[in-house]
Amino acid sequence: MNRRDLLKAAPVMALPACTAPPGSGPPRLEFKSRQLRLKHTWTTVMSSSTTRDTFHVEYTRDGVTGRGEGAPIVRYGESAAQAIERLERERAWLEAADPWRFAKLMGEVFEKIEANFAAKAALDIALLDWVGQRLGVPLYRYFGLDPADAPVTTFSIGIDTAEVIRKKVEEAAEYPVLKIKVGLDNDEEIIGAVRSVTDKPLRVDANEGFKTKEEAVEKILWLEKQGIEFMEQPMPAANLEDMNWIRQRVNVPIIADESCLHPEDIPRLAPHFDGVNIKIDKCGGLLEGWRMIQMARALGLKTMLGCMISSSCAITAAAHLSPLVDYADLDGHLLISNDPFEGVKVVNGKLVLPIAPGLGLRVREA
Ligand code: MG
C-alpha cells in the first residue's frame, strides 16, 4: 500500500483528531433558552401548558459546533433562566477545559454544580456531539450500539376531553403504540375514547395520580382488560412500601419514573419496581443515562428511555442510547410545532437514528 492509499484507508490518521482546522477561533460556549410551542395544550396530573422553555448549549471549538439541550423540570425547581445563570458562572474554566476529557470534565461539573440537571444534560450532550463530529462517528457508533436495535417509541396522548382525545388518536395513526396519561377522575372516559377509535397496544402513565394502593390495583386491573402493556408510576414517588402490595395483585410490569432520577436511586428501587424510566434531563446527561441503563439491566430491571417536551436535539441525543433499552417514549419533538432541528426520525413508530457524525442534527433555524 503506498502512502496515498494508506491515508485514504485511515482518515483519522490523516487528520489527527486533536488538530485544530486552520482559521478557528478560541473555544466558545453559548447558553440560551428556546421557547417551544406545543401543537396541543399539554395536560398531565401535574400541569397544563401551551409552551415550554428548554435550555440549549452550543460548544464551538476547532471550527466544529456541538449542540445540547436539557428540559428544566419545574418540579425540581429548575428553569432555563437559572440554567443559563448557573453555567455562566463556570464559563471560564469550561471554555478552557479539554473536551477530549469529557468524562472527567463532566465529573468536575457534577462536583461543582448542585442540582441543575437540565443544564448538565445540555452541556454533556453538546460535548458528546462535538466529540462525535470530530471523530467522524454518529454517537450510537461511539457507544458501540447497533441502530437496528432502536425500539419503537410510544406517541403520547395528553389528558383532554373525550372528543379531543379521539381526534389526537386519529392524528397518531402512524404510531403503533400509544402512551396515555391517566390518574385523574375521568380515566374510564379517556380510555373509552381511545378504545372507541383504536385497538393499538397502550402504555399508561399515572404520574403518581392514584390516592391509595387499593385504588391503584382496581384501576390497573381494569386497565389490563383494556390492553395495556405496562403502568408507569401509579403512586407518589416516595411511596415504595405499597409497590410490592400492588405488584402482587396485578399482571403488567410497573415502571418507576418520578421515583427514579439518578443512578443511586436504582438499587433502592430494584426490589419495588419491574423497570425504570430513565430521562437524560433528570439525570444530567448521556453519560449518567448510560450508567443508569447499565445498573438497571444488571439488577434485572426493564429499561425505558423517556423524555420531556423538547426539540429534536435532546430527543435525538436520548435516541442514540435507545438501542440499549426495552421501551422508548421519545416523542417530545413530535408534540411541538417549531422544532429548530431535524434529527431522529420515527418511521412506523420505530426510531431511525441519523447517520451523520455526533448527534447528526440538521439545523433548521439559527
Ligand atoms: Mg412518566
mmCIF file of C-alpha atoms and ligand atoms in Angstrom:
data_model
loop_
_atom_site.group_PDB
_atom_site.id
_atom_site.type_symbol
_atom_site.label_atom_id
_atom_site.label_comp_id
_atom_site.label_asym_id
_atom_site.label_seq_id
_atom_site.Cartn_x
_atom_site.Cartn_y
_atom_site.Cartn_z
ATOM 1 C CA MET A 1 0.000 0.000 0.000
ATOM 2 C CA ASN A 2 1.507 3.361 -0.973
ATOM 3 C CA ARG A 3 1.264 6.456 1.221
ATOM 4 C CA ARG A 4 -1.766 7.893 -0.627
ATOM 5 C CA ASP A 5 -3.757 4.629 -0.230
ATOM 6 C CA LEU A 6 -2.789 4.430 3.428
ATOM 7 C CA LEU A 7 -4.103 7.942 4.038
ATOM 8 C CA LYS A 8 -7.357 7.133 2.215
ATOM 9 C CA ALA A 9 -7.820 3.980 4.264
ATOM 10 C CA ALA A 10 -7.160 5.747 7.566
ATOM 11 C CA PRO A 11 -8.841 9.166 7.552
ATOM 12 C CA VAL A 12 -8.421 9.549 11.324
ATOM 13 C CA MET A 13 -4.666 9.169 10.922
ATOM 14 C CA ALA A 14 -4.692 11.696 8.084
ATOM 15 C CA LEU A 15 -6.292 14.343 10.321
ATOM 16 C CA PRO A 16 -5.355 13.758 13.955
ATOM 17 C CA ALA A 17 -8.497 14.443 15.970
ATOM 18 C CA CYS A 18 -6.827 16.998 18.223
ATOM 19 C CA THR A 19 -5.517 19.172 15.399
ATOM 20 C CA ALA A 20 -7.494 22.385 15.037
ATOM 21 C CA PRO A 21 -8.557 23.220 11.482
ATOM 22 C CA PRO A 22 -6.959 26.482 10.312
ATOM 23 C CA GLY A 23 -8.867 29.697 10.971
ATOM 24 C CA SER A 24 -10.846 28.525 14.013
ATOM 25 C CA GLY A 25 -11.133 30.902 16.964
ATOM 26 C CA PRO A 26 -10.862 30.235 20.698
ATOM 27 C CA PRO A 27 -13.309 27.737 22.258
ATOM 28 C CA ARG A 28 -16.713 29.312 22.814
ATOM 29 C CA LEU A 29 -19.782 28.276 24.810
ATOM 30 C CA GLU A 30 -23.210 29.756 24.177
ATOM 31 C CA PHE A 31 -26.108 29.304 26.596
ATOM 32 C CA LYS A 32 -29.646 30.124 25.582
ATOM 33 C CA SER A 33 -33.299 29.439 26.226
ATOM 34 C CA ARG A 34 -35.709 28.487 23.439
ATOM 35 C CA GLN A 35 -39.468 28.610 23.707
ATOM 36 C CA LEU A 36 -41.064 25.528 22.148
ATOM 37 C CA ARG A 37 -44.704 25.766 21.089
ATOM 38 C CA LEU A 38 -46.940 22.761 21.695
ATOM 39 C CA LYS A 39 -49.275 21.523 18.967
ATOM 40 C CA HIS A 40 -51.929 20.793 21.613
ATOM 41 C CA THR A 41 -52.291 22.137 25.145
ATOM 42 C CA TRP A 42 -50.391 19.575 27.214
ATOM 43 C CA THR A 43 -52.092 18.392 30.386
ATOM 44 C CA THR A 44 -50.940 15.816 32.918
ATOM 45 C CA VAL A 45 -51.831 15.289 36.563
ATOM 46 C CA MET A 46 -49.203 17.940 37.384
ATOM 47 C CA SER A 47 -49.752 20.818 34.954
ATOM 48 C CA SER A 48 -51.250 22.234 31.752
ATOM 49 C CA SER A 49 -49.322 24.361 29.234
ATOM 50 C CA THR A 50 -49.051 25.550 25.603
ATOM 51 C CA THR A 51 -45.310 26.369 25.544
ATOM 52 C CA ARG A 52 -42.164 25.014 27.178
ATOM 53 C CA ASP A 53 -38.776 26.689 27.577
ATOM 54 C CA THR A 54 -35.749 24.442 27.191
ATOM 55 C CA PHE A 55 -32.089 25.224 27.813
ATOM 56 C CA HIS A 56 -29.548 24.972 24.976
ATOM 57 C CA VAL A 57 -25.759 24.832 24.861
ATOM 58 C CA GLU A 58 -23.584 25.390 21.797
ATOM 59 C CA TYR A 59 -19.935 24.433 22.162
ATOM 60 C CA THR A 60 -17.731 25.688 19.318
ATOM 61 C CA ARG A 61 -14.087 24.709 19.073
ATOM 62 C CA ASP A 62 -11.746 23.954 16.168
ATOM 63 C CA GLY A 63 -14.452 25.073 13.729
ATOM 64 C CA VAL A 64 -16.968 22.457 14.943
ATOM 65 C CA THR A 65 -20.151 23.209 16.953
ATOM 66 C CA GLY A 66 -21.621 20.638 19.344
ATOM 67 C CA ARG A 67 -25.225 21.194 20.418
ATOM 68 C CA GLY A 68 -27.041 20.121 23.554
ATOM 69 C CA GLU A 69 -30.436 20.645 25.160
ATOM 70 C CA GLY A 70 -31.962 19.997 28.553
ATOM 71 C CA ALA A 71 -35.554 20.473 29.663
ATOM 72 C CA PRO A 72 -35.622 22.121 33.105
ATOM 73 C CA ILE A 73 -38.185 20.375 35.323
ATOM 74 C CA VAL A 74 -40.302 22.815 37.340
ATOM 75 C CA ARG A 75 -40.999 20.183 39.996
ATOM 76 C CA TYR A 76 -37.289 20.167 40.891
ATOM 77 C CA GLY A 77 -37.088 23.961 40.939
ATOM 78 C CA GLU A 78 -35.304 24.223 37.586
ATOM 79 C CA SER A 79 -35.722 26.829 34.843
ATOM 80 C CA ALA A 80 -33.901 27.709 31.632
ATOM 81 C CA ALA A 81 -33.021 31.149 33.068
ATOM 82 C CA GLN A 82 -31.460 29.533 36.132
ATOM 83 C CA ALA A 83 -29.506 27.080 33.951
ATOM 84 C CA ILE A 84 -28.035 30.000 31.970
ATOM 85 C CA GLU A 85 -27.166 31.915 35.135
ATOM 86 C CA ARG A 86 -25.534 28.872 36.773
ATOM 87 C CA LEU A 87 -23.406 27.830 33.771
ATOM 88 C CA GLU A 88 -22.331 31.434 33.106
ATOM 89 C CA ARG A 89 -20.531 31.281 36.475
ATOM 90 C CA GLU A 90 -18.488 28.311 35.194
ATOM 91 C CA ARG A 91 -17.848 29.654 31.685
ATOM 92 C CA ALA A 92 -14.122 30.487 32.072
ATOM 93 C CA TRP A 93 -12.888 27.057 33.141
ATOM 94 C CA LEU A 94 -15.369 25.193 30.928
ATOM 95 C CA GLU A 95 -14.131 27.022 27.832
ATOM 96 C CA ALA A 96 -10.512 26.382 28.844
ATOM 97 C CA ALA A 97 -11.097 22.661 29.573
ATOM 98 C CA ASP A 98 -10.052 19.856 27.223
ATOM 99 C CA PRO A 99 -13.251 18.427 25.652
ATOM 100 C CA TRP A 100 -11.496 15.129 24.826
ATOM 101 C CA ARG A 101 -11.501 14.521 28.588
ATOM 102 C CA PHE A 102 -15.281 14.948 28.610
ATOM 103 C CA ALA A 103 -15.922 12.240 31.220
ATOM 104 C CA LYS A 104 -13.500 13.862 33.680
ATOM 105 C CA LEU A 105 -14.883 17.285 32.764
ATOM 106 C CA MET A 106 -18.480 16.227 33.470
ATOM 107 C CA GLY A 107 -17.299 14.673 36.760
ATOM 108 C CA GLU A 108 -15.971 18.095 37.739
ATOM 109 C CA VAL A 109 -19.229 19.726 36.634
ATOM 110 C CA PHE A 110 -21.183 17.348 38.911
ATOM 111 C CA GLU A 111 -18.834 18.162 41.800
ATOM 112 C CA LYS A 112 -19.058 21.931 41.364
ATOM 113 C CA ILE A 113 -22.726 22.386 40.419
ATOM 114 C CA GLU A 114 -25.563 21.367 42.713
ATOM 115 C CA ALA A 115 -28.761 20.097 41.033
ATOM 116 C CA ASN A 116 -29.374 21.932 37.685
ATOM 117 C CA PHE A 117 -29.643 18.611 35.848
ATOM 118 C CA ALA A 118 -31.072 20.108 32.647
ATOM 119 C CA ALA A 119 -28.019 22.403 32.474
ATOM 120 C CA LYS A 120 -25.687 19.432 32.991
ATOM 121 C CA ALA A 121 -27.575 17.374 30.407
ATOM 122 C CA ALA A 122 -27.312 20.126 27.767
ATOM 123 C CA LEU A 123 -23.580 20.516 28.424
ATOM 124 C CA ASP A 124 -22.922 16.739 28.341
ATOM 125 C CA ILE A 125 -24.850 16.376 25.060
ATOM 126 C CA ALA A 126 -23.059 19.350 23.450
ATOM 127 C CA LEU A 127 -19.645 17.916 24.399
ATOM 128 C CA LEU A 128 -20.508 14.458 23.076
ATOM 129 C CA ASP A 129 -21.956 15.940 19.871
ATOM 130 C CA TRP A 130 -18.673 17.831 19.413
ATOM 131 C CA VAL A 131 -16.571 14.722 20.140
ATOM 132 C CA GLY A 132 -18.652 12.591 17.753
ATOM 133 C CA GLN A 133 -18.321 15.173 14.999
ATOM 134 C CA ARG A 134 -14.556 15.450 15.496
ATOM 135 C CA LEU A 135 -14.183 11.671 15.446
ATOM 136 C CA GLY A 136 -16.472 11.464 12.419
ATOM 137 C CA VAL A 137 -18.828 8.905 14.028
ATOM 138 C CA PRO A 138 -22.504 9.063 14.998
ATOM 139 C CA LEU A 139 -22.990 8.780 18.758
ATOM 140 C CA TYR A 140 -24.632 5.343 18.591
ATOM 141 C CA ARG A 141 -21.405 4.076 16.990
ATOM 142 C CA TYR A 142 -19.295 5.879 19.570
ATOM 143 C CA PHE A 143 -21.270 3.944 22.244
ATOM 144 C CA GLY A 144 -20.850 0.692 20.291
ATOM 145 C CA LEU A 145 -24.556 0.219 19.561
ATOM 146 C CA ASP A 146 -26.480 -1.115 16.569
ATOM 147 C CA PRO A 147 -29.058 1.399 15.279
ATOM 148 C CA ALA A 148 -31.175 -1.538 14.038
ATOM 149 C CA ASP A 149 -31.824 -2.326 17.739
ATOM 150 C CA ALA A 150 -33.520 1.058 18.340
ATOM 151 C CA PRO A 151 -37.008 0.336 19.691
ATOM 152 C CA VAL A 152 -40.445 1.557 18.734
ATOM 153 C CA THR A 153 -41.370 4.766 20.537
ATOM 154 C CA THR A 154 -44.763 5.417 22.011
ATOM 155 C CA PHE A 155 -46.665 8.504 20.973
ATOM 156 C CA SER A 156 -48.171 10.333 23.959
ATOM 157 C CA ILE A 157 -51.766 11.455 24.230
ATOM 158 C CA GLY A 158 -52.224 14.092 26.971
ATOM 159 C CA ILE A 159 -55.255 14.351 29.234
ATOM 160 C CA ASP A 160 -58.132 16.060 27.417
ATOM 161 C CA THR A 161 -61.845 15.864 26.664
ATOM 162 C CA ALA A 162 -63.092 12.642 25.042
ATOM 163 C CA GLU A 163 -63.681 14.458 21.756
ATOM 164 C CA VAL A 164 -60.147 15.914 21.594
ATOM 165 C CA ILE A 165 -58.631 12.575 22.612
ATOM 166 C CA ARG A 166 -60.420 10.799 19.755
ATOM 167 C CA LYS A 167 -59.022 13.448 17.378
ATOM 168 C CA LYS A 168 -55.482 13.111 18.806
ATOM 169 C CA VAL A 169 -55.627 9.305 18.494
ATOM 170 C CA GLU A 170 -56.740 9.596 14.874
ATOM 171 C CA GLU A 171 -53.872 12.056 14.209
ATOM 172 C CA ALA A 172 -51.490 9.466 15.700
ATOM 173 C CA ALA A 173 -52.425 6.831 13.081
ATOM 174 C CA GLU A 174 -48.791 6.243 12.077
ATOM 175 C CA TYR A 175 -47.657 5.330 15.614
ATOM 176 C CA PRO A 176 -48.265 1.671 16.559
ATOM 177 C CA VAL A 177 -48.114 2.081 20.364
ATOM 178 C CA LEU A 178 -49.738 4.932 22.294
ATOM 179 C CA LYS A 179 -48.942 6.290 25.730
ATOM 180 C CA ILE A 180 -51.937 7.545 27.628
ATOM 181 C CA LYS A 181 -51.865 9.745 30.700
ATOM 182 C CA VAL A 182 -54.245 8.571 33.431
ATOM 183 C CA GLY A 183 -54.600 9.255 37.143
ATOM 184 C CA LEU A 184 -57.444 11.760 37.168
ATOM 185 C CA ASP A 185 -61.121 11.072 37.913
ATOM 186 C CA ASN A 186 -62.029 10.550 34.237
ATOM 187 C CA ASP A 187 -59.747 7.603 33.379
ATOM 188 C CA GLU A 188 -62.663 5.447 32.170
ATOM 189 C CA GLU A 189 -63.820 8.237 29.860
ATOM 190 C CA ILE A 190 -60.295 8.795 28.480
ATOM 191 C CA ILE A 191 -59.541 5.111 27.843
ATOM 192 C CA GLY A 192 -63.064 4.646 26.462
ATOM 193 C CA ALA A 193 -62.449 7.493 23.996
ATOM 194 C CA VAL A 194 -59.141 5.937 22.910
ATOM 195 C CA ARG A 195 -60.685 2.472 22.556
ATOM 196 C CA SER A 196 -63.586 3.878 20.508
ATOM 197 C CA VAL A 197 -61.106 4.661 17.701
ATOM 198 C CA THR A 198 -58.204 2.185 18.051
ATOM 199 C CA ASP A 199 -57.226 -1.260 19.383
ATOM 200 C CA LYS A 200 -53.471 -0.472 19.429
ATOM 201 C CA PRO A 201 -51.418 -1.522 22.471
ATOM 202 C CA LEU A 202 -51.390 1.184 25.159
ATOM 203 C CA ARG A 203 -48.842 2.086 27.795
ATOM 204 C CA VAL A 204 -50.261 4.145 30.625
ATOM 205 C CA ASP A 205 -48.716 6.681 32.981
ATOM 206 C CA ALA A 206 -50.479 7.769 36.163
ATOM 207 C CA ASN A 207 -47.786 10.350 37.113
ATOM 208 C CA GLU A 208 -48.289 9.405 40.827
ATOM 209 C CA GLY A 209 -52.033 10.039 40.451
ATOM 210 C CA PHE A 210 -53.602 7.150 42.426
ATOM 211 C CA LYS A 211 -54.526 8.047 46.007
ATOM 212 C CA THR A 212 -54.405 4.593 47.631
ATOM 213 C CA LYS A 213 -52.907 1.204 46.865
ATOM 214 C CA GLU A 214 -56.425 -0.265 46.657
ATOM 215 C CA GLU A 215 -57.421 2.322 44.029
ATOM 216 C CA ALA A 216 -54.209 1.604 42.107
ATOM 217 C CA VAL A 217 -54.905 -2.150 41.959
ATOM 218 C CA GLU A 218 -58.539 -1.630 40.966
ATOM 219 C CA LYS A 219 -57.540 0.795 38.178
ATOM 220 C CA ILE A 220 -54.636 -1.325 36.914
ATOM 221 C CA LEU A 221 -56.780 -4.499 36.759
ATOM 222 C CA TRP A 222 -59.382 -2.549 34.788
ATOM 223 C CA LEU A 223 -56.672 -1.095 32.503
ATOM 224 C CA GLU A 224 -55.268 -4.594 31.895
ATOM 225 C CA LYS A 225 -58.629 -5.550 30.391
ATOM 226 C CA GLN A 226 -58.240 -2.528 28.077
ATOM 227 C CA GLY A 227 -54.980 -3.912 26.653
ATOM 228 C CA ILE A 228 -52.177 -2.060 28.430
ATOM 229 C CA GLU A 229 -48.554 -3.220 28.258
ATOM 230 C CA PHE A 230 -47.363 -1.586 31.469
ATOM 231 C CA MET A 231 -48.205 1.006 34.117
ATOM 232 C CA GLU A 232 -45.887 3.886 34.916
ATOM 233 C CA GLN A 233 -45.631 5.448 38.405
ATOM 234 C CA PRO A 234 -49.039 4.644 39.912
ATOM 235 C CA MET A 235 -48.208 6.028 43.370
ATOM 236 C CA PRO A 236 -46.309 9.067 44.730
ATOM 237 C CA ALA A 237 -42.544 8.981 44.158
ATOM 238 C CA ALA A 238 -41.584 8.408 47.795
ATOM 239 C CA ASN A 239 -44.120 5.617 48.320
ATOM 240 C CA LEU A 240 -42.113 2.448 47.775
ATOM 241 C CA GLU A 241 -43.721 0.358 50.521
ATOM 242 C CA ASP A 242 -47.046 -0.051 48.664
ATOM 243 C CA MET A 243 -45.461 -1.055 45.382
ATOM 244 C CA ASN A 244 -44.974 -4.762 46.142
ATOM 245 C CA TRP A 245 -48.513 -4.994 47.551
ATOM 246 C CA ILE A 246 -49.712 -3.634 44.203
ATOM 247 C CA ARG A 247 -47.364 -5.771 42.102
ATOM 248 C CA GLN A 248 -48.562 -8.969 43.795
ATOM 249 C CA ARG A 249 -52.124 -8.209 42.666
ATOM 250 C CA VAL A 250 -51.612 -7.139 39.038
ATOM 251 C CA ASN A 251 -50.055 -8.713 35.944
ATOM 252 C CA VAL A 252 -48.450 -5.902 33.938
ATOM 253 C CA PRO A 253 -44.967 -4.546 34.742
ATOM 254 C CA ILE A 254 -44.831 -1.460 36.963
ATOM 255 C CA ILE A 255 -42.273 1.127 35.860
ATOM 256 C CA ALA A 256 -40.774 3.849 38.080
ATOM 257 C CA ASP A 257 -40.491 7.354 36.657
ATOM 258 C CA GLU A 258 -40.825 10.103 39.278
ATOM 259 C CA SER A 259 -39.226 7.682 41.814
ATOM 260 C CA CYS A 260 -36.155 7.281 39.589
ATOM 261 C CA LEU A 261 -33.960 10.304 38.966
ATOM 262 C CA HIS A 262 -30.296 9.331 39.355
ATOM 263 C CA PRO A 263 -28.031 6.266 39.222
ATOM 264 C CA GLU A 264 -28.021 5.929 43.010
ATOM 265 C CA ASP A 265 -31.830 5.545 43.062
ATOM 266 C CA ILE A 266 -31.775 2.321 41.073
ATOM 267 C CA PRO A 267 -30.527 -0.203 43.691
ATOM 268 C CA ARG A 268 -33.099 1.226 46.150
ATOM 269 C CA LEU A 269 -35.938 0.844 43.604
ATOM 270 C CA ALA A 270 -34.966 -2.593 42.284
ATOM 271 C CA PRO A 271 -36.939 -4.583 44.919
ATOM 272 C CA HIS A 272 -40.080 -2.475 44.377
ATOM 273 C CA PHE A 273 -40.499 -2.000 40.604
ATOM 274 C CA ASP A 274 -40.252 -4.094 37.431
ATOM 275 C CA GLY A 275 -38.473 -1.381 35.477
ATOM 276 C CA VAL A 276 -37.283 2.216 35.375
ATOM 277 C CA ASN A 277 -37.931 5.162 33.070
ATOM 278 C CA ILE A 278 -34.613 6.954 32.598
ATOM 279 C CA LYS A 279 -34.629 10.551 31.397
ATOM 280 C CA ILE A 280 -31.495 12.389 30.329
ATOM 281 C CA ASP A 281 -32.966 15.680 31.652
ATOM 282 C CA LYS A 282 -33.492 14.167 35.108
ATOM 283 C CA CYS A 283 -30.082 12.506 35.487
ATOM 284 C CA GLY A 284 -27.916 15.151 33.813
ATOM 285 C CA GLY A 285 -26.677 13.735 30.520
ATOM 286 C CA LEU A 286 -25.902 10.752 28.311
ATOM 287 C CA LEU A 287 -23.001 9.572 30.485
ATOM 288 C CA GLU A 288 -25.276 9.355 33.555
ATOM 289 C CA GLY A 289 -28.041 7.854 31.402
ATOM 290 C CA TRP A 290 -25.652 5.158 30.173
ATOM 291 C CA ARG A 291 -24.710 4.347 33.804
ATOM 292 C CA MET A 292 -28.383 4.137 34.814
ATOM 293 C CA ILE A 293 -29.261 1.805 31.938
ATOM 294 C CA GLN A 294 -26.348 -0.492 32.790
ATOM 295 C CA MET A 295 -27.182 -0.508 36.507
ATOM 296 C CA ALA A 296 -30.847 -1.243 35.842
ATOM 297 C CA ARG A 297 -30.008 -4.080 33.463
ATOM 298 C CA ALA A 298 -27.519 -5.547 35.942
ATOM 299 C CA LEU A 299 -30.253 -5.556 38.598
ATOM 300 C CA GLY A 300 -32.710 -7.330 36.289
ATOM 301 C CA LEU A 301 -34.962 -4.314 35.729
ATOM 302 C CA LYS A 302 -36.648 -3.476 32.454
ATOM 303 C CA THR A 303 -35.319 -0.246 30.982
ATOM 304 C CA MET A 304 -37.077 2.616 29.304
ATOM 305 C CA LEU A 305 -35.840 5.926 27.932
ATOM 306 C CA GLY A 306 -38.342 8.720 28.390
ATOM 307 C CA CYS A 307 -38.258 12.414 27.658
ATOM 308 C CA MET A 308 -39.685 15.802 28.423
ATOM 309 C CA ILE A 309 -41.189 18.169 25.846
ATOM 310 C CA SER A 310 -38.027 19.027 23.882
ATOM 311 C CA SER A 311 -36.720 19.729 20.418
ATOM 312 C CA SER A 312 -35.035 17.140 18.200
ATOM 313 C CA CYS A 313 -31.717 18.000 19.885
ATOM 314 C CA ALA A 314 -32.453 16.362 23.271
ATOM 315 C CA ILE A 315 -34.647 13.643 21.777
ATOM 316 C CA THR A 316 -32.005 12.626 19.228
ATOM 317 C CA ALA A 317 -29.394 12.518 21.997
ATOM 318 C CA ALA A 318 -31.505 10.072 24.031
ATOM 319 C CA ALA A 319 -32.330 8.109 20.871
ATOM 320 C CA HIS A 320 -28.624 7.361 20.349
ATOM 321 C CA LEU A 321 -28.744 5.296 23.594
ATOM 322 C CA SER A 322 -32.108 3.720 22.758
ATOM 323 C CA PRO A 323 -30.699 0.529 21.179
ATOM 324 C CA LEU A 324 -29.872 -0.430 24.796
ATOM 325 C CA VAL A 325 -33.406 -0.242 26.237
ATOM 326 C CA ASP A 326 -36.608 -2.296 26.222
ATOM 327 C CA TYR A 327 -39.009 0.616 25.770
ATOM 328 C CA ALA A 328 -38.772 4.141 24.380
ATOM 329 C CA ASP A 329 -41.037 7.099 24.978
ATOM 330 C CA LEU A 330 -39.093 9.597 22.883
ATOM 331 C CA ASP A 331 -41.783 11.686 21.272
ATOM 332 C CA GLY A 332 -41.237 15.150 22.837
ATOM 333 C CA HIS A 333 -40.175 16.639 19.487
ATOM 334 C CA LEU A 334 -43.298 15.293 17.765
ATOM 335 C CA LEU A 335 -45.507 17.317 20.108
ATOM 336 C CA ILE A 336 -44.083 20.751 19.176
ATOM 337 C CA SER A 337 -44.716 22.952 16.120
ATOM 338 C CA ASN A 338 -41.423 24.941 15.979
ATOM 339 C CA ASP A 339 -38.628 22.349 16.177
ATOM 340 C CA PRO A 340 -35.359 24.186 15.322
ATOM 341 C CA PHE A 341 -33.641 20.897 14.387
ATOM 342 C CA GLU A 342 -34.061 17.706 12.401
ATOM 343 C CA GLY A 343 -32.561 14.559 13.844
ATOM 344 C CA VAL A 344 -34.028 11.198 14.796
ATOM 345 C CA LYS A 345 -36.968 10.145 12.647
ATOM 346 C CA VAL A 346 -39.879 7.981 13.644
ATOM 347 C CA VAL A 347 -40.849 5.560 10.870
ATOM 348 C CA ASN A 348 -43.840 3.307 11.563
ATOM 349 C CA GLY A 349 -43.164 4.032 15.220
ATOM 350 C CA LYS A 350 -39.542 2.877 15.141
ATOM 351 C CA LEU A 351 -36.735 5.297 15.999
ATOM 352 C CA VAL A 352 -34.445 5.789 12.995
ATOM 353 C CA LEU A 353 -31.126 7.290 14.069
ATOM 354 C CA PRO A 354 -29.267 9.842 11.931
ATOM 355 C CA ILE A 355 -26.006 8.523 10.475
ATOM 356 C CA ALA A 356 -24.152 11.863 10.344
ATOM 357 C CA PRO A 357 -21.386 12.324 12.967
ATOM 358 C CA GLY A 358 -22.221 13.283 16.561
ATOM 359 C CA LEU A 359 -25.929 13.751 17.145
ATOM 360 C CA GLY A 360 -26.397 14.046 13.377
ATOM 361 C CA LEU A 361 -28.599 17.115 13.669
ATOM 362 C CA ARG A 362 -29.567 19.372 10.810
ATOM 363 C CA VAL A 363 -30.229 22.954 11.948
ATOM 364 C CA ARG A 364 -33.454 24.365 10.539
ATOM 365 C CA GLU A 365 -33.138 27.782 12.127
ATOM 366 C CA ALA A 366 -30.163 29.558 13.690
HETATM 367 MG MG MG B 1 -43.864 9.303 33.328
#
